[in-house]
mmCIF file of C-alpha atoms in Angstrom:
data_model
loop_
_atom_site.group_PDB
_atom_site.id
_atom_site.type_symbol
_atom_site.label_atom_id
_atom_site.label_comp_id
_atom_site.label_asym_id
_atom_site.label_seq_id
_atom_site.Cartn_x
_atom_site.Cartn_y
_atom_site.Cartn_z
ATOM 1 C CA UNK A 1 -65.218 -20.075 156.465
ATOM 2 C CA UNK A 2 -63.916 -21.609 153.272
ATOM 3 C CA UNK A 3 -61.471 -20.339 150.684
ATOM 4 C CA UNK A 4 -60.181 -16.810 151.150
ATOM 5 C CA UNK A 5 -61.053 -15.217 147.853
ATOM 6 C CA UNK A 6 -58.924 -12.255 146.803
ATOM 7 C CA UNK A 7 -60.612 -8.878 146.329
ATOM 8 C CA UNK A 8 -59.494 -6.150 143.938
ATOM 9 C CA UNK A 9 -61.183 -2.750 143.989
ATOM 10 C CA UNK A 10 -60.309 -0.868 140.815
ATOM 11 C CA UNK A 11 -60.543 2.729 139.672
ATOM 12 C CA UNK A 12 -59.925 4.440 143.003
ATOM 13 C CA UNK A 13 -59.641 8.230 142.775
ATOM 14 C CA UNK A 14 -59.816 9.475 146.358
ATOM 15 C CA UNK A 15 -57.897 8.960 149.583
ATOM 16 C CA UNK A 16 -60.970 8.118 151.674
ATOM 17 C CA UNK A 17 -61.783 5.111 149.485
ATOM 18 C CA UNK A 18 -58.178 3.945 149.482
ATOM 19 C CA UNK A 19 -57.993 4.198 153.275
ATOM 20 C CA UNK A 20 -61.205 2.195 153.569
ATOM 21 C CA UNK A 21 -59.801 -0.543 151.318
ATOM 22 C CA UNK A 22 -56.654 -0.687 153.432
ATOM 23 C CA UNK A 23 -58.661 -0.932 156.670
ATOM 24 C CA UNK A 24 -60.936 -3.629 155.260
ATOM 25 C CA UNK A 25 -57.965 -5.750 154.206
ATOM 26 C CA UNK A 26 -58.716 -5.609 150.466
ATOM 27 C CA UNK A 27 -56.000 -7.568 148.619
ATOM 28 C CA UNK A 28 -55.476 -5.404 145.500
ATOM 29 C CA UNK A 29 -56.300 -1.798 144.643
ATOM 30 C CA UNK A 30 -56.275 -0.494 141.105
ATOM 31 C CA UNK A 31 -55.400 3.014 139.939
ATOM 32 C CA UNK A 32 -56.503 3.785 136.395
ATOM 33 C CA UNK A 33 -54.425 5.971 134.070
ATOM 34 C CA UNK A 34 -56.362 5.271 130.852
ATOM 35 C CA UNK A 35 -57.381 8.386 128.902
ATOM 36 C CA UNK A 36 -60.541 6.464 127.958
ATOM 37 C CA UNK A 37 -61.736 5.959 131.527
ATOM 38 C CA UNK A 38 -63.976 8.132 133.732
ATOM 39 C CA UNK A 39 -61.807 6.827 136.605
ATOM 40 C CA UNK A 40 -58.623 8.258 135.099
ATOM 41 C CA UNK A 41 -56.092 9.800 137.448
ATOM 42 C CA UNK A 42 -52.745 11.474 136.734
ATOM 43 C CA UNK A 43 -49.348 11.057 138.441
ATOM 44 C CA UNK A 44 -49.996 14.055 140.735
ATOM 45 C CA UNK A 45 -53.190 12.423 142.036
ATOM 46 C CA UNK A 46 -51.359 9.084 142.303
ATOM 47 C CA UNK A 47 -48.673 10.688 144.453
ATOM 48 C CA UNK A 48 -51.313 12.027 146.836
ATOM 49 C CA UNK A 49 -53.115 8.677 147.020
ATOM 50 C CA UNK A 50 -49.915 6.767 147.645
ATOM 51 C CA UNK A 51 -49.001 8.930 150.633
ATOM 52 C CA UNK A 52 -50.611 6.125 152.691
ATOM 53 C CA UNK A 53 -48.768 3.297 150.979
ATOM 54 C CA UNK A 54 -46.542 2.838 154.045
ATOM 55 C CA UNK A 55 -49.491 1.760 156.199
ATOM 56 C CA UNK A 56 -49.397 -1.855 157.423
ATOM 57 C CA UNK A 57 -51.327 -4.270 155.278
ATOM 58 C CA UNK A 58 -51.573 -1.838 152.367
ATOM 59 C CA UNK A 59 -53.061 -3.722 149.391
ATOM 60 C CA UNK A 60 -50.992 -4.778 146.403
ATOM 61 C CA UNK A 61 -50.940 -1.906 143.973
ATOM 62 C CA UNK A 62 -52.129 -2.383 140.381
ATOM 63 C CA UNK A 63 -51.777 0.303 137.718
ATOM 64 C CA UNK A 64 -54.191 0.015 134.798
ATOM 65 C CA UNK A 65 -53.358 1.355 131.346
ATOM 66 C CA UNK A 66 -55.449 1.300 128.170
ATOM 67 C CA UNK A 67 -54.503 3.259 125.076
ATOM 68 C CA UNK A 68 -51.590 4.916 126.890
ATOM 69 C CA UNK A 69 -48.277 5.279 125.077
ATOM 70 C CA UNK A 70 -45.429 2.908 125.933
ATOM 71 C CA UNK A 71 -43.380 5.884 127.141
ATOM 72 C CA UNK A 72 -46.122 6.991 129.522
ATOM 73 C CA UNK A 73 -46.595 3.471 130.897
ATOM 74 C CA UNK A 74 -42.868 3.058 131.487
ATOM 75 C CA UNK A 75 -42.471 6.486 133.065
ATOM 76 C CA UNK A 76 -45.378 6.112 135.519
ATOM 77 C CA UNK A 77 -44.453 2.521 136.360
ATOM 78 C CA UNK A 78 -40.831 3.457 137.056
ATOM 79 C CA UNK A 79 -41.877 6.426 139.184
ATOM 80 C CA UNK A 80 -44.245 4.518 141.482
ATOM 81 C CA UNK A 81 -43.170 0.860 141.211
ATOM 82 C CA UNK A 82 -46.595 -0.817 141.465
ATOM 83 C CA UNK A 83 -46.609 -4.531 142.191
ATOM 84 C CA UNK A 84 -48.580 -5.207 139.007
ATOM 85 C CA UNK A 85 -49.324 -3.476 135.714
ATOM 86 C CA UNK A 86 -52.709 -4.280 134.199
ATOM 87 C CA UNK A 87 -52.795 -4.202 130.406
ATOM 88 C CA UNK A 88 -55.634 -5.269 128.159
ATOM 89 C CA UNK A 89 -54.713 -8.009 125.741
ATOM 90 C CA UNK A 90 -55.354 -6.644 122.271
ATOM 91 C CA UNK A 91 -54.670 -3.003 123.167
ATOM 92 C CA UNK A 92 -53.090 -1.730 119.945
ATOM 93 C CA UNK A 93 -50.897 0.705 121.879
ATOM 94 C CA UNK A 94 -49.087 -2.023 123.807
ATOM 95 C CA UNK A 95 -45.905 -3.199 122.111
ATOM 96 C CA UNK A 96 -44.703 -6.792 122.291
ATOM 97 C CA UNK A 97 -41.489 -5.573 123.928
ATOM 98 C CA UNK A 98 -43.406 -3.883 126.750
ATOM 99 C CA UNK A 99 -45.666 -6.921 127.243
ATOM 100 C CA UNK A 100 -42.676 -9.296 127.312
ATOM 101 C CA UNK A 101 -40.646 -7.055 129.601
ATOM 102 C CA UNK A 102 -43.425 -6.840 132.207
ATOM 103 C CA UNK A 103 -44.053 -10.587 131.916
ATOM 104 C CA UNK A 104 -40.373 -11.273 132.568
ATOM 105 C CA UNK A 105 -40.440 -9.076 135.690
ATOM 106 C CA UNK A 106 -43.591 -10.912 136.856
ATOM 107 C CA UNK A 107 -45.277 -7.519 136.890
ATOM 108 C CA UNK A 108 -47.821 -8.077 134.127
ATOM 109 C CA UNK A 109 -51.487 -8.586 135.008
ATOM 110 C CA UNK A 110 -53.164 -9.303 131.658
ATOM 111 C CA UNK A 111 -56.859 -8.483 131.304
ATOM 112 C CA UNK A 112 -58.552 -10.791 128.813
ATOM 113 C CA UNK A 113 -61.943 -9.819 127.486
ATOM 114 C CA UNK A 114 -64.112 -12.891 127.088
ATOM 115 C CA UNK A 115 -66.251 -13.152 123.967
ATOM 116 C CA UNK A 116 -66.575 -16.919 123.552
ATOM 117 C CA UNK A 117 -66.105 -20.131 125.596
ATOM 118 C CA UNK A 118 -62.550 -20.850 126.822
ATOM 119 C CA UNK A 119 -61.595 -24.503 126.388
ATOM 120 C CA UNK A 120 -57.945 -24.389 127.369
ATOM 121 C CA UNK A 121 -55.942 -22.435 129.933
ATOM 122 C CA UNK A 122 -53.133 -22.313 127.365
ATOM 123 C CA UNK A 123 -54.913 -19.460 125.584
ATOM 124 C CA UNK A 124 -54.934 -17.374 128.781
ATOM 125 C CA UNK A 125 -51.370 -16.035 128.997
ATOM 126 C CA UNK A 126 -49.722 -19.063 130.662
ATOM 127 C CA UNK A 127 -46.591 -16.996 131.446
ATOM 128 C CA UNK A 128 -48.453 -14.746 133.873
ATOM 129 C CA UNK A 129 -49.200 -15.965 137.379
ATOM 130 C CA UNK A 130 -52.613 -14.280 137.416
ATOM 131 C CA UNK A 131 -55.009 -12.938 134.780
ATOM 132 C CA UNK A 132 -58.247 -10.938 134.793
ATOM 133 C CA UNK A 133 -61.225 -12.302 132.866
ATOM 134 C CA UNK A 134 -63.535 -9.458 131.919
ATOM 135 C CA UNK A 135 -66.450 -8.696 129.634
ATOM 136 C CA UNK A 136 -65.835 -7.109 126.244
ATOM 137 C CA UNK A 137 -67.235 -3.657 125.530
ATOM 138 C CA UNK A 138 -65.909 -1.980 122.405
ATOM 139 C CA UNK A 139 -63.721 1.027 123.145
ATOM 140 C CA UNK A 140 -63.574 0.375 126.885
ATOM 141 C CA UNK A 141 -60.735 -1.155 128.856
ATOM 142 C CA UNK A 142 -63.048 -2.541 131.535
ATOM 143 C CA UNK A 143 -65.228 -1.150 134.292
ATOM 144 C CA UNK A 144 -68.326 -1.179 132.103
ATOM 145 C CA UNK A 145 -70.536 -2.922 134.651
ATOM 146 C CA UNK A 146 -71.510 -5.648 132.161
ATOM 147 C CA UNK A 147 -71.162 -9.332 132.972
ATOM 148 C CA UNK A 148 -70.211 -11.973 130.425
ATOM 149 C CA UNK A 149 -71.742 -15.480 130.331
ATOM 150 C CA UNK A 150 -69.989 -17.226 133.224
ATOM 151 C CA UNK A 151 -70.404 -20.598 131.544
ATOM 152 C CA UNK A 152 -67.728 -19.445 129.070
ATOM 153 C CA UNK A 153 -65.053 -19.904 131.751
ATOM 154 C CA UNK A 154 -66.255 -22.892 133.780
ATOM 155 C CA UNK A 155 -63.360 -24.958 132.356
ATOM 156 C CA UNK A 156 -60.661 -22.477 133.395
ATOM 157 C CA UNK A 157 -58.436 -23.977 136.097
ATOM 158 C CA UNK A 158 -55.668 -21.391 136.370
ATOM 159 C CA UNK A 159 -55.800 -18.498 138.894
ATOM 160 C CA UNK A 160 -57.861 -15.573 137.657
ATOM 161 C CA UNK A 161 -59.763 -12.566 138.956
ATOM 162 C CA UNK A 162 -63.348 -12.496 137.727
ATOM 163 C CA UNK A 163 -64.367 -9.042 136.486
ATOM 164 C CA UNK A 164 -67.336 -7.587 134.678
ATOM 165 C CA UNK A 165 -70.485 -6.546 136.484
ATOM 166 C CA UNK A 166 -69.648 -8.010 139.902
ATOM 167 C CA UNK A 167 -71.694 -6.345 142.681
ATOM 168 C CA UNK A 168 -72.335 -6.965 146.390
ATOM 169 C CA UNK A 169 -75.610 -8.626 145.320
ATOM 170 C CA UNK A 170 -74.244 -11.162 142.823
ATOM 171 C CA UNK A 171 -70.755 -11.804 144.219
ATOM 172 C CA UNK A 172 -71.772 -14.847 146.264
ATOM 173 C CA UNK A 173 -73.392 -16.462 143.229
ATOM 174 C CA UNK A 174 -70.322 -15.666 141.106
ATOM 175 C CA UNK A 175 -67.928 -17.248 143.604
ATOM 176 C CA UNK A 176 -70.155 -20.280 144.219
ATOM 177 C CA UNK A 177 -70.512 -20.803 140.467
ATOM 178 C CA UNK A 178 -66.916 -20.390 139.319
ATOM 179 C CA UNK A 179 -64.588 -20.506 142.369
ATOM 180 C CA UNK A 180 -62.075 -18.070 140.863
ATOM 181 C CA UNK A 181 -58.928 -16.909 142.639
ATOM 182 C CA UNK A 182 -60.766 -13.665 143.323
ATOM 183 C CA UNK A 183 -62.863 -10.822 141.999
ATOM 184 C CA UNK A 184 -62.136 -7.455 140.418
ATOM 185 C CA UNK A 185 -64.768 -4.757 140.977
ATOM 186 C CA UNK A 186 -65.017 -1.166 139.741
ATOM 187 C CA UNK A 187 -68.525 0.037 138.844
ATOM 188 C CA UNK A 188 -70.162 -2.594 141.093
ATOM 189 C CA UNK A 189 -69.177 -0.612 144.187
ATOM 190 C CA UNK A 190 -70.137 2.809 142.813
ATOM 191 C CA UNK A 191 -73.203 5.008 143.101
ATOM 192 C CA UNK A 192 -73.646 7.715 140.464
ATOM 193 C CA UNK A 193 -70.120 7.095 139.182
ATOM 194 C CA UNK A 194 -68.403 7.488 142.572
ATOM 195 C CA UNK A 195 -67.063 4.814 144.893
ATOM 196 C CA UNK A 196 -69.674 4.066 147.549
ATOM 197 C CA UNK A 197 -68.184 3.124 150.954
ATOM 198 C CA UNK A 198 -71.290 1.170 151.952
ATOM 199 C CA UNK A 199 -71.131 -0.944 148.810
ATOM 200 C CA UNK A 200 -67.421 -1.624 149.338
ATOM 201 C CA UNK A 201 -68.058 -2.699 152.941
ATOM 202 C CA UNK A 202 -70.987 -4.896 151.854
ATOM 203 C CA UNK A 203 -68.977 -6.514 149.060
ATOM 204 C CA UNK A 204 -66.043 -7.315 151.352
ATOM 205 C CA UNK A 205 -68.352 -8.718 154.036
ATOM 206 C CA UNK A 206 -70.208 -10.863 151.495
ATOM 207 C CA UNK A 207 -66.942 -12.317 150.187
ATOM 208 C CA UNK A 208 -65.283 -12.829 153.565
ATOM 209 C CA UNK A 209 -68.387 -14.488 155.048
ATOM 210 C CA UNK A 210 -68.488 -17.258 152.456
#
């Protein structure tokens, strides 16, 4: 067993999936509040999901927003106090004040959509401890199931979660190729748009057995 790569399962909408992630020892779980996403939930659903937050070893909680108003982001974040708030760099709805405030609280998890080779870590939000590197799909905040050319980020040294089209089948190759801090998976563990427990189990096993 080598490095323990971190695993984030994003876009969870049901309690069964969240319980499975907790039991499997997944490191991060993402709840998506973006009006643009098919994985969107609302605060009432979030309250129901987080009824198991007290369980031992519950994953770090990440709230994802894309094209939500600042007021909505602040209200939901204050209500539930997630460990991290995932915002997409370049989202026109995100104000500099909000970005800076979350950075200062060490709560910001910036998602950077890769469109060209990255030569320097300095361009990747150096004030955040962790970033997500994802593929770019116009109008989507992530979860599109598309990979980006991995060679674009072979020079990145800082901790990041690799996102974009990661599946149980290609995760070993991704980790062997790039050695990121971890992976971030949404559509790669779904069947017909719903989280698939067998795919989640397979993904976790494939990562943990490296």
